[in-house]
CSV table of C-alpha atoms and ligand atoms in Angstrom, one decimal:
chain,number,residue,atom,x,y,z
U,1,MET,CA,-2.2,-32.6,9.2
U,2,THR,CA,-1.1,-30.5,6.2
U,3,LEU,CA,2.1,-28.8,5.4
U,4,GLU,CA,1.7,-25.1,6.1
U,5,ALA,CA,4.3,-23.0,4.3
U,6,ILE,CA,2.5,-19.7,4.8
U,7,LYS,CA,0.8,-18.8,8.0
U,8,TYR,CA,-1.3,-15.7,7.9
U,9,GLN,CA,-3.7,-13.9,10.2
U,10,ARG,CA,-4.5,-10.3,9.7
U,11,GLY,CA,-1.5,-8.3,10.7
U,12,HIS,CA,0.7,-11.4,11.0
U,13,LEU,CA,2.7,-13.3,8.4
U,14,ASP,CA,5.0,-16.2,9.0
U,15,ILE,CA,6.7,-18.4,6.4
U,16,LEU,CA,8.4,-21.7,6.7
U,17,ASP,CA,12.1,-21.1,6.0
U,18,GLN,CA,12.7,-23.4,3.0
U,19,LEU,CA,16.4,-22.9,3.1
U,20,LEU,CA,16.4,-25.0,6.3
U,21,LEU,CA,14.1,-27.8,5.1
U,22,PRO,CA,14.1,-30.8,5.2
U,23,PHE,CA,16.2,-30.8,8.3
U,24,LYS,CA,14.6,-28.0,10.4
U,25,SER,CA,11.1,-26.6,10.4
U,26,GLN,CA,11.4,-23.0,11.4
U,27,TYR,CA,9.1,-20.0,10.6
U,28,VAL,CA,10.3,-16.6,9.8
U,29,SER,CA,8.2,-13.4,10.5
U,30,ILE,CA,7.5,-11.2,7.6
U,31,ASN,CA,6.6,-7.8,8.9
U,32,ASP,CA,6.8,-5.7,5.8
U,33,THR,CA,7.5,-5.7,2.1
U,34,GLU,CA,11.1,-5.2,2.6
U,35,SER,CA,11.4,-8.4,4.7
U,36,ALA,CA,9.3,-10.2,2.1
U,37,TRP,CA,11.6,-8.9,-0.7
U,38,ILE,CA,14.7,-10.3,1.1
U,39,ALA,CA,13.0,-13.7,1.9
U,40,ILE,CA,12.0,-14.0,-1.8
U,41,LYS,CA,15.5,-13.1,-3.1
U,42,LYS,CA,17.2,-15.5,-0.6
U,43,MET,CA,14.6,-18.2,-1.6
U,44,GLN,CA,13.4,-18.7,2.0
U,45,VAL,CA,10.1,-18.7,0.0
U,46,ARG,CA,10.1,-19.8,-3.6
U,47,GLY,CA,7.7,-21.2,-6.2
U,48,ALA,CA,5.9,-18.8,-8.6
U,49,PRO,CA,2.5,-18.7,-6.7
U,50,ALA,CA,4.0,-18.6,-3.3
U,51,ILE,CA,6.2,-15.7,-4.2
U,52,ALA,CA,3.2,-13.7,-5.3
U,53,ILE,CA,1.2,-14.7,-2.3
U,54,VAL,CA,3.9,-13.8,0.3
U,55,GLY,CA,4.6,-10.6,-1.6
U,56,CYS,CA,1.0,-9.5,-1.5
U,57,LEU,CA,0.4,-10.6,2.1
U,58,SER,CA,3.5,-8.7,3.3
U,59,LEU,CA,1.8,-5.6,1.8
U,60,ALA,CA,-1.4,-6.4,3.6
U,61,VAL,CA,0.5,-6.5,6.9
U,62,GLU,CA,2.3,-3.3,6.1
U,63,LEU,CA,-0.9,-1.4,5.0
U,64,LEU,CA,-2.6,-2.2,8.3
U,65,ASN,CA,-0.7,0.3,10.3
U,66,GLN,CA,0.0,2.8,7.6
U,67,ASP,CA,-1.7,6.1,7.6
U,68,PHE,CA,-2.3,8.1,4.4
U,69,ASP,CA,-3.5,11.8,3.8
U,70,CYS,CA,-5.5,11.1,0.6
U,71,VAL,CA,-6.6,8.4,-1.7
U,72,ASP,CA,-3.9,9.2,-4.3
U,73,GLU,CA,-1.3,8.6,-1.7
U,74,VAL,CA,-2.7,5.1,-1.0
U,75,SER,CA,-2.8,4.4,-4.6
U,76,SER,CA,0.8,5.3,-5.4
U,77,TYR,CA,2.0,3.7,-2.2
U,78,VAL,CA,0.4,0.3,-3.1
U,79,SER,CA,1.5,0.4,-6.8
U,80,SER,CA,5.1,1.3,-5.9
U,81,LYS,CA,5.4,-1.4,-3.2
U,82,LEU,CA,4.0,-4.0,-5.6
U,83,GLU,CA,6.5,-3.0,-8.3
U,84,TYR,CA,9.3,-3.2,-5.7
U,85,LEU,CA,8.2,-6.8,-4.8
U,86,VAL,CA,8.3,-7.8,-8.6
U,87,SER,CA,12.1,-6.8,-8.7
U,88,ALA,CA,13.0,-9.6,-6.3
U,89,ARG,CA,13.0,-12.3,-8.9
U,90,PRO,CA,12.6,-11.7,-12.5
U,91,THR,CA,11.4,-14.9,-14.2
U,92,ALA,CA,8.3,-16.0,-12.4
U,93,VAL,CA,5.4,-14.0,-13.7
U,94,ASN,CA,2.9,-14.4,-10.8
U,95,MET,CA,4.1,-11.5,-8.7
U,96,LYS,CA,4.1,-9.2,-11.8
U,97,GLU,CA,0.6,-10.4,-12.7
U,98,ALA,CA,-0.6,-9.6,-9.2
U,99,ALA,CA,1.2,-6.2,-9.2
U,100,ASP,CA,-0.5,-5.2,-12.5
U,101,ARG,CA,-3.9,-6.4,-11.4
U,102,TYR,CA,-3.9,-4.8,-7.9
U,103,SER,CA,-2.3,-1.6,-9.2
U,104,ASN,CA,-5.2,-1.2,-11.6
U,105,LEU,CA,-7.7,-1.9,-8.9
U,106,VAL,CA,-6.2,0.6,-6.4
U,107,LYS,CA,-6.1,3.2,-9.2
U,108,GLU,CA,-9.8,2.6,-10.1
U,109,LEU,CA,-10.8,2.9,-6.4
U,110,ALA,CA,-8.9,6.1,-6.0
U,111,LEU,CA,-10.3,7.6,-9.1
U,112,SER,CA,-13.8,6.6,-8.3
U,113,LYS,CA,-14.0,9.4,-5.7
U,114,THR,CA,-16.6,7.5,-3.8
U,115,GLU,CA,-14.0,5.7,-1.6
U,116,MET,CA,-12.3,7.1,1.4
U,117,VAL,CA,-8.7,6.4,2.4
U,118,GLU,CA,-9.6,3.7,5.0
U,119,SER,CA,-12.0,1.8,2.8
U,120,ILE,CA,-9.5,1.6,0.0
U,121,LYS,CA,-6.9,0.3,2.4
U,122,GLN,CA,-9.4,-2.3,3.8
U,123,LYS,CA,-10.4,-3.3,0.3
U,124,MET,CA,-6.8,-3.9,-0.7
U,125,ILE,CA,-6.1,-6.0,2.3
U,126,ASP,CA,-9.2,-8.0,1.7
U,127,GLU,CA,-8.1,-8.6,-1.9
U,128,PHE,CA,-4.7,-9.8,-0.8
U,129,GLU,CA,-6.2,-12.2,1.7
U,130,GLN,CA,-8.7,-13.5,-0.9
U,131,MET,CA,-5.8,-14.2,-3.2
U,132,PHE,CA,-4.3,-16.5,-0.5
U,133,ILE,CA,-7.6,-18.3,-0.1
U,134,ASP,CA,-8.3,-18.7,-3.8
U,135,ASP,CA,-4.9,-20.2,-4.6
U,136,VAL,CA,-5.8,-23.5,-2.8
U,137,SER,CA,-9.2,-23.9,-4.6
U,138,THR,CA,-7.5,-23.1,-8.0
U,139,ASN,CA,-4.9,-25.7,-7.3
U,140,LYS,CA,-7.5,-28.3,-6.4
U,141,SER,CA,-9.5,-27.7,-9.6
U,142,LEU,CA,-6.5,-27.8,-11.9
U,143,SER,CA,-5.4,-31.0,-10.0
U,144,ASP,CA,-8.7,-32.6,-10.8
U,145,PHE,CA,-8.3,-31.8,-14.5
U,146,GLY,CA,-4.7,-33.0,-14.6
U,147,CYS,CA,-5.7,-36.2,-12.8
U,148,GLU,CA,-8.5,-36.9,-15.4
U,149,ALA,CA,-6.1,-36.2,-18.3
U,150,ILE,CA,-3.6,-38.7,-17.0
U,151,LEU,CA,-6.2,-41.4,-16.2
U,152,ASP,CA,-7.4,-40.9,-19.8
U,153,ILE,CA,-4.0,-42.1,-20.9
U,154,THR,CA,-4.0,-45.1,-18.6
U,155,GLU,CA,-7.7,-45.9,-19.2
U,156,GLN,CA,-8.3,-45.4,-15.5
U,157,LYS,CA,-5.5,-47.7,-14.3
U,158,PRO,CA,-2.9,-46.5,-11.8
U,159,ALA,CA,-0.3,-44.1,-13.3
U,160,LYS,CA,3.4,-43.6,-12.9
U,161,VAL,CA,4.3,-39.9,-13.0
U,162,LEU,CA,7.6,-38.1,-13.1
U,163,THR,CA,8.0,-34.5,-11.8
U,164,HIS,CA,10.7,-31.9,-11.5
U,165,CYS,CA,11.5,-29.2,-8.9
U,166,ASN,CA,8.9,-28.4,-6.2
U,167,THR,CA,5.4,-27.5,-7.1
U,168,GLY,CA,3.5,-28.5,-3.9
U,169,SER,CA,2.2,-27.0,-0.7
U,170,LEU,CA,5.6,-25.3,-0.3
U,171,ALA,CA,5.4,-23.5,-3.6
U,172,THR,CA,1.8,-22.4,-3.4
U,173,ALA,CA,-0.8,-21.5,-0.7
U,174,GLY,CA,-1.5,-25.2,-0.4
U,175,TYR,CA,-2.1,-28.4,-2.3
U,176,GLY,CA,0.2,-27.5,-5.2
U,177,THR,CA,0.1,-27.6,-9.0
U,178,ALA,CA,2.0,-30.5,-10.6
U,179,LEU,CA,2.4,-32.0,-7.2
U,180,GLY,CA,-1.3,-31.4,-6.7
U,181,VAL,CA,-2.0,-33.5,-9.7
U,182,ILE,CA,0.2,-36.3,-8.1
U,183,ARG,CA,-1.6,-35.8,-4.8
U,184,LYS,CA,-5.0,-36.0,-6.5
U,185,LEU,CA,-4.0,-39.3,-8.3
U,186,HIS,CA,-2.9,-40.7,-4.9
U,187,GLU,CA,-6.1,-39.6,-3.1
U,188,ARG,CA,-8.1,-41.4,-5.7
U,189,ASN,CA,-5.9,-44.6,-5.4
U,190,THR,CA,-4.8,-44.2,-9.0
U,191,LEU,CA,-1.2,-43.4,-8.4
U,192,GLU,CA,1.2,-46.3,-8.8
U,193,HIS,CA,4.3,-44.3,-8.2
U,194,ALA,CA,5.8,-40.8,-8.4
U,195,TYR,CA,9.4,-40.2,-9.4
U,196,CYS,CA,11.0,-36.8,-8.4
U,197,THR,CA,14.2,-35.4,-9.6
U,198,GLU,CA,16.8,-34.0,-7.3
U,199,THR,CA,16.7,-30.6,-9.2
U,200,ARG,CA,20.2,-29.5,-9.1
U,201,PRO,CA,21.7,-27.1,-8.3
U,202,TYR,CA,19.3,-26.0,-5.5
U,203,ASN,CA,17.8,-29.4,-4.8
U,204,GLN,CA,14.2,-28.4,-4.6
U,205,GLY,CA,13.3,-31.9,-5.5
U,206,ALA,CA,15.5,-33.7,-3.0
U,207,ARG,CA,14.9,-31.3,-0.2
U,208,LEU,CA,11.3,-30.1,-0.7
U,209,THR,CA,9.3,-32.4,-3.1
U,210,ALA,CA,10.8,-35.5,-1.4
U,211,TYR,CA,9.9,-34.0,2.0
U,212,GLU,CA,6.3,-33.4,0.9
U,213,LEU,CA,6.0,-36.9,-0.7
U,214,VAL,CA,7.2,-38.5,2.5
U,215,PHE,CA,5.0,-36.3,4.6
U,216,GLU,CA,1.9,-37.3,2.6
U,217,LYS,CA,3.0,-41.0,2.4
U,218,ILE,CA,2.8,-41.0,-1.4
U,219,PRO,CA,4.6,-43.9,-3.0
U,220,SER,CA,7.6,-42.3,-4.5
U,221,THR,CA,11.4,-42.4,-5.5
U,222,LEU,CA,14.0,-39.7,-5.7
U,223,ILE,CA,16.3,-39.8,-8.7
U,224,CYS,CA,19.2,-37.6,-9.9
U,225,ASP,CA,18.5,-35.3,-12.8
U,226,SER,CA,20.9,-37.4,-14.9
U,227,MET,CA,18.7,-40.5,-14.5
U,228,VAL,CA,15.6,-39.2,-16.2
U,229,SER,CA,16.2,-40.8,-19.6
U,230,MET,CA,17.0,-44.1,-18.0
U,231,VAL,CA,14.0,-44.0,-15.8
U,232,MET,CA,11.8,-43.2,-18.8
U,233,LYS,CA,13.2,-46.1,-20.7
U,234,THR,CA,12.9,-48.7,-18.0
U,235,LYS,CA,10.1,-47.7,-15.6
U,236,ASN,CA,7.1,-47.4,-17.9
U,237,ILE,CA,6.3,-43.7,-17.0
U,238,THR,CA,2.8,-42.7,-17.9
U,239,ALA,CA,3.4,-39.0,-18.0
U,240,VAL,CA,5.6,-36.1,-16.9
U,241,VAL,CA,4.0,-33.2,-15.0
U,242,VAL,CA,5.9,-30.0,-14.1
U,243,GLY,CA,5.0,-26.6,-12.9
U,244,ALA,CA,5.7,-23.2,-14.6
U,245,ASP,CA,7.0,-19.9,-13.8
U,246,ARG,CA,5.7,-18.2,-17.0
U,247,VAL,CA,3.7,-19.4,-19.9
U,248,VAL,CA,3.7,-17.0,-22.9
U,249,GLN,CA,1.2,-16.4,-25.8
U,250,ASN,CA,2.5,-19.3,-28.0
U,251,GLY,CA,2.6,-21.7,-25.1
U,252,ASP,CA,6.5,-21.6,-24.5
U,253,THR,CA,7.0,-22.2,-20.8
U,254,ALA,CA,9.7,-21.1,-18.4
U,255,ASN,CA,10.2,-23.5,-15.5
U,256,LYS,CA,13.0,-24.8,-13.3
U,257,ILE,CA,16.3,-25.4,-15.0
U,258,GLY,CA,16.3,-29.0,-16.4
U,259,THR,CA,12.7,-28.9,-17.5
U,260,TYR,CA,13.6,-28.4,-21.1
U,261,GLN,CA,15.9,-31.5,-21.2
U,262,ILE,CA,13.2,-33.6,-19.5
U,263,ALA,CA,10.7,-32.5,-22.2
U,264,ILE,CA,13.2,-33.6,-24.9
U,265,ALA,CA,13.6,-36.9,-23.3
U,266,ALA,CA,9.8,-37.3,-22.9
U,267,LYS,CA,9.3,-36.7,-26.6
U,268,TYR,CA,11.9,-39.2,-27.6
U,269,HIS,CA,10.3,-41.8,-25.3
U,270,ASN,CA,6.8,-40.9,-26.4
U,271,ILE,CA,5.7,-39.9,-22.9
U,272,PRO,CA,3.1,-37.2,-22.7
U,273,PHE,CA,4.5,-34.0,-21.1
U,274,PHE,CA,2.2,-31.8,-19.1
U,275,VAL,CA,2.7,-28.3,-17.6
U,276,ALA,CA,0.4,-27.6,-14.6
U,277,CYS,CA,-0.2,-24.0,-13.5
U,278,PRO,CA,-2.9,-21.5,-12.4
U,279,SER,CA,-4.0,-18.9,-15.0
U,280,THR,CA,-2.0,-16.4,-13.1
U,281,THR,CA,1.2,-17.9,-14.5
U,282,PHE,CA,0.2,-16.9,-18.0
U,283,ASP,CA,1.8,-13.8,-19.4
U,284,PRO,CA,-0.2,-12.3,-22.3
U,285,ASN,CA,2.4,-9.6,-22.9
U,286,MET,CA,5.1,-11.9,-24.3
U,287,LYS,CA,4.7,-13.6,-27.7
U,288,THR,CA,7.4,-16.3,-27.4
U,289,GLY,CA,9.8,-17.8,-24.9
U,290,GLU,CA,12.6,-15.8,-26.5
U,291,GLU,CA,11.4,-12.7,-24.5
U,292,ILE,CA,11.6,-14.3,-21.1
U,293,ILE,CA,14.3,-13.0,-18.8
U,294,ILE,CA,16.1,-15.9,-17.2
U,295,GLU,CA,17.4,-15.3,-13.7
U,296,GLU,CA,21.0,-16.2,-13.0
U,297,ARG,CA,21.7,-17.2,-9.5
U,298,PRO,CA,25.1,-16.8,-7.7
U,299,ALA,CA,28.0,-19.3,-8.5
U,300,ASN,CA,28.2,-20.5,-4.9
U,301,GLU,CA,24.8,-21.9,-5.0
U,302,MET,CA,26.1,-24.3,-7.5
U,303,SER,CA,29.7,-24.9,-6.3
U,304,SER,CA,28.9,-25.5,-2.7
U,305,ILE,CA,26.1,-27.1,-0.6
U,306,LYS,CA,25.4,-25.4,2.8
U,307,GLY,CA,28.8,-23.7,2.6
U,308,VAL,CA,30.7,-27.0,1.8
U,309,PRO,CA,32.6,-26.7,-1.5
U,310,ILE,CA,31.7,-29.4,-4.0
U,311,ALA,CA,33.5,-28.1,-7.0
U,312,ALA,CA,37.1,-27.4,-7.8
U,313,GLU,CA,38.1,-23.9,-6.5
U,314,GLY,CA,38.5,-21.3,-9.2
U,315,ILE,CA,36.3,-23.1,-11.8
U,316,ASN,CA,33.8,-20.7,-13.7
U,317,CYS,CA,30.1,-21.5,-13.0
U,318,TYR,CA,27.0,-20.8,-15.2
U,319,ASN,CA,23.9,-20.9,-13.1
U,320,PRO,CA,20.6,-20.1,-14.9
U,321,ALA,CA,17.7,-20.8,-12.6
U,322,PHE,CA,15.2,-21.5,-15.3
U,323,ASP,CA,15.0,-22.7,-18.9
U,324,VAL,CA,12.3,-22.4,-21.5
U,325,THR,CA,10.5,-25.5,-22.9
U,326,PRO,CA,9.2,-24.8,-26.4
U,327,ALA,CA,5.4,-25.3,-26.8
U,328,GLU,CA,5.9,-28.2,-29.3
U,329,LEU,CA,7.4,-30.3,-26.5
U,330,ILE,CA,4.4,-29.8,-24.2
U,331,THR,CA,2.7,-32.8,-25.9
U,332,GLY,CA,0.2,-33.6,-23.1
U,333,GLY,CA,-1.0,-30.1,-22.6
U,334,ILE,CA,-1.2,-27.2,-20.2
U,335,ILE,CA,-3.3,-28.0,-17.1
U,336,THR,CA,-5.1,-25.0,-15.6
U,337,GLU,CA,-8.1,-24.4,-13.4
U,338,PHE,CA,-10.2,-24.1,-16.5
U,339,GLY,CA,-9.2,-27.4,-18.0
U,340,VAL,CA,-6.3,-28.9,-20.0
U,341,PHE,CA,-5.4,-27.1,-23.2
U,342,LYS,CA,-2.9,-27.5,-26.1
U,343,PRO,CA,-0.2,-24.9,-25.8
U,344,GLU,CA,-1.3,-23.3,-29.1
U,345,SER,CA,-4.8,-22.5,-27.8
U,346,ILE,CA,-3.7,-21.3,-24.3
U,347,TYR,CA,-3.7,-17.6,-25.2
U,348,SER,CA,-7.2,-17.5,-26.5
U,349,VAL,CA,-8.6,-19.7,-23.7
U,350,ILE,CA,-7.0,-17.8,-20.8
U,351,SER,CA,-7.8,-14.4,-22.4
U,352,SER,CA,-11.5,-15.3,-22.8
U,353,GLU,CA,-11.8,-16.8,-19.3
U,354,LYS,CA,-10.3,-13.7,-17.8
U,355,ASN,CA,-12.7,-11.5,-19.9
U,356,GLN,CA,-15.6,-13.5,-18.7
U,357,ARG,CA,-14.5,-13.0,-15.1
U,358,LYS,CA,-14.3,-9.2,-15.5
U,359,LYS,CA,-18.0,-9.1,-16.6
S,401,MRU,O1,13.6,-21.2,-8.1
S,401,MRU,P1,12.2,-21.7,-7.6
S,401,MRU,O2,12.4,-22.7,-6.6
S,401,MRU,O3,11.3,-20.6,-7.2
S,401,MRU,O4,11.6,-22.4,-8.9
S,401,MRU,C1,10.3,-23.0,-8.8
S,401,MRU,C2,9.9,-23.6,-10.1
S,401,MRU,O5,10.5,-23.6,-11.0
S,401,MRU,C3,8.5,-24.2,-10.0
S,401,MRU,O6,8.4,-25.3,-10.9
S,401,MRU,C4,7.5,-23.2,-10.4
S,401,MRU,O7,7.7,-22.0,-9.7
S,401,MRU,C5,6.0,-23.7,-10.2
S,401,MRU,S1,5.6,-23.7,-8.5
S,401,MRU,C6,4.0,-24.2,-8.4
């Protein structure tokens, strides 16, 4: 049995409510782009790839029963709904990447004059559904590359890997990115142990990654974020693997808050630090991490847990949801479905792979 965070059949979309995990498994129906926007904002679904997939599938559901008078109307409807979905959370680029790609496609179809309204609608629904299917195979191939890269370090002996936040089945269409690499090592009997951080303030590690690791019976231990350096010093960690919300031209990478300090600690302890993400997490429009907009979440997500206060009343809170790890700290490389690359070459590699795909 695998964890199914997104359940989709044409016309029906349900998501596992991640606010209730690990204590309750309950699905929420997403009937249109507005309910998807709310679920993304509230973080009932989260993780850069999953946000984009749920956003696009919600539009697939909405389009099914929508009537249009002309092809231009379909085109502007699709583009404006996609842009609306982008506005739910600003840092993860995958929804924006999907919005740009599919807006261009729908415009091309509308301009071609050979397509009728119904066929454009159907083509867009097919595309959104294909994106959902492709994400799993992308994750499996990047996980293969990540697994190989880590086994090169250990000379094929079992590895000990540390990860941060949640990058597994719950953050993607399935299998996962950084957690996919861990899963792959485990499948090949080459994982000695996985360490996952709690990931304060929202506890994606304690609630979601720990849940996935237990579910998959992967040998693993939960640690508080403040224990990372100690664990690196004493537990003989082979490598750190984390996910990404946005990788920019120079390889600087935005990911869950706390990633940056883990990368600094890894450098100090000489532990290779890898970022694992699909090519859709790459943003060719930004040169450096300085340009990335970092989402700030409400203070109460930090000062209380499930409505129970855990901080002194009246204290000011600063709650950035992400930070940027400079490329020079990504010492292991960036793991993608095309292979593992040094951050400084990621721009040219991904651009040329994408150009090849267009041909
Ligand atoms: O705020 P979240 O839970 O959406 O943040 C998730 C992360 O930062 C993940 O590491 C990232 O999206 C990669 S998910 C494969």
